[in-house]
Amino acid sequence: MTVKRSLFPVLSMLFLTGCAAGAVSSAAVPSTAAPLPGTAETAGTAEAAATAAPTADAVQPPQGLVETGAAVLDYDEIRLIDYFREYQPYPDTDYYTMCRDGKWGLMRSDGTEVLPCRASEPLFECSWNAHHWHGYLDDLFGSPDYEAAYKAASQTLTESGDGRLCAEHDGGGYRQFVFLQDDKTYLYSGSMGPGQFITLTDDILQLFSGSTNGPVPAQNGTTTHESDEWYNFVGDGLYVYRCRNSGAANNFVYTAADCFFDAPLAAAQREGKWVYLDTAGHEVTAPCYDGIYRPNHYTDEPLVFARAAPLLSGYAVVSRDGKFGLLDNTGVELVPCVYDGLAWDGGTAWVKLADGWHEYTIPGVTKPDPLADLPDSVTAPDTYPARTDAVFFMADANSTNRLNLRAGPGLEYDILGKISSSTLRVYGYSSAAPGWALVRYDPLYDVPQFGWVSTAYLISAE
């Protein structure tokens, strides 16, 4: 990889109202979006100041960010890895997929190249979220060279502690919110077939909306009963943000929509563009942004990125008119959309200038600690996995013989739950109790849970 050093100074901060396109009117509802009953009286659309677009030359450093001095990268593009939003409230931002001369590879978010650019399209992660990477050798599949290339790439990933290639199909589960004929909102969840309608609980709403009465994007649709508590649901492809009482949070209908999780803003799509709204239902930007990640895989058509980026540590990468910027949690562009590329992992940003990609930080902003939400009732680890350690495992258990999830590293601790076969991520160990690991369990029909398990019942998924 060619590297260079930055010589640009850092300038003072400049703010720009998101999309700066004048007032956003509720009259802009598309024909499919008739006013909805039960809309919160306080919901509406923010008046965006009609600020002129910036005229700064995009080769200048972004104002308000601090350059780290890291080596400048010479890629053409750097993109957020395609991931399954419903299973990763805070996506795995340790990696990006990057492009040079029309070929894609894998890099760590700190700029370290993991797999050189050779794939015909952006890499993406398996639905099981275990650092299993798809798409790297698709052009060789079925050829005499495939097996040797697969082994070589897999060995590289294993030795560097960066997961492995995935050649299996993605047969994971699904989660979505639905609005049924009884005028109630449910979480619909299942795996490769019929699913269950789950009544909204405090824990579910806290996870997906950030509060026990926050809004979630729900679809109407057609329901057919399969058996017992199992149903098929076909959504209509239109989303309304609904609160716990199923009242609509605003007057808009969206063609795609994200959950808030613990962020103050969520992205939703209408009129073919992405807009950001707050938890009261107010749109704080105009619908003017384009997608950032999730390209149209396995097609000869030009790449189109379908999804807007979520807020990470209070900021989201945004794109309009082919240029990139960084939106803050009030809907203001901290970095205006004048750059040819921008990637953000919640702690550092890579910004494309004339001579390549420069790494920056935002003063006072760091990536969140994954154990920040560890309950007080669960013992914290004192030892953490090294990069080259296997950290993704499958529980050696099934629906009738389940693995105990405990509050601490030992049989003397309370049992918090029972784990069936599932992907687990190890977050730490106890030096005083060898043979135990702190994991996070993400059950298909419930919310994630931390706890300790015996390592004797873990099978490496890497």
mmCIF file of N, CA and C in Angstrom, residues 126-127 166-172:
data_model
loop_
_atom_site.group_PDB
_atom_site.id
_atom_site.type_symbol
_atom_site.label_atom_id
_atom_site.label_comp_id
_atom_site.label_asym_id
_atom_site.label_seq_id
_atom_site.Cartn_x
_atom_site.Cartn_y
_atom_site.Cartn_z
ATOM 1 N N CYS A 126 -21.403 -12.095 7.181
ATOM 2 C CA CYS A 126 -22.423 -13.121 7.320
ATOM 3 C C CYS A 126 -23.485 -12.662 8.311
ATOM 4 N N SER A 127 -24.699 -13.145 8.125
ATOM 5 C CA SER A 127 -25.792 -12.720 8.999
ATOM 6 C C SER A 127 -25.599 -13.150 10.442
ATOM 7 N N CYS A 166 -16.346 -16.770 4.514
ATOM 8 C CA CYS A 166 -17.574 -17.549 4.658
ATOM 9 C C CYS A 166 -18.067 -17.932 3.274
ATOM 10 N N ALA A 167 -18.183 -19.220 3.030
ATOM 11 C CA ALA A 167 -18.671 -19.713 1.743
ATOM 12 C C ALA A 167 -20.056 -20.335 1.878
ATOM 13 N N GLU A 168 -20.625 -20.310 3.093
ATOM 14 C CA GLU A 168 -21.937 -20.899 3.309
ATOM 15 C C GLU A 168 -23.026 -19.890 2.947
ATOM 16 N N HIS A 169 -24.264 -20.382 2.872
ATOM 17 C CA HIS A 169 -25.373 -19.467 2.620
ATOM 18 C C HIS A 169 -25.728 -18.750 3.917
ATOM 19 N N ASP A 170 -26.368 -17.592 3.776
ATOM 20 C CA ASP A 170 -26.800 -16.834 4.950
ATOM 21 C C ASP A 170 -28.207 -17.265 5.322
ATOM 22 N N GLY A 171 -28.310 -18.108 6.319
ATOM 23 C CA GLY A 171 -29.612 -18.610 6.722
ATOM 24 C C GLY A 171 -30.001 -18.135 8.101
ATOM 25 N N GLY A 172 -29.753 -16.886 8.391
ATOM 26 C CA GLY A 172 -30.028 -16.356 9.713
ATOM 27 C C GLY A 172 -31.494 -16.053 9.929
#
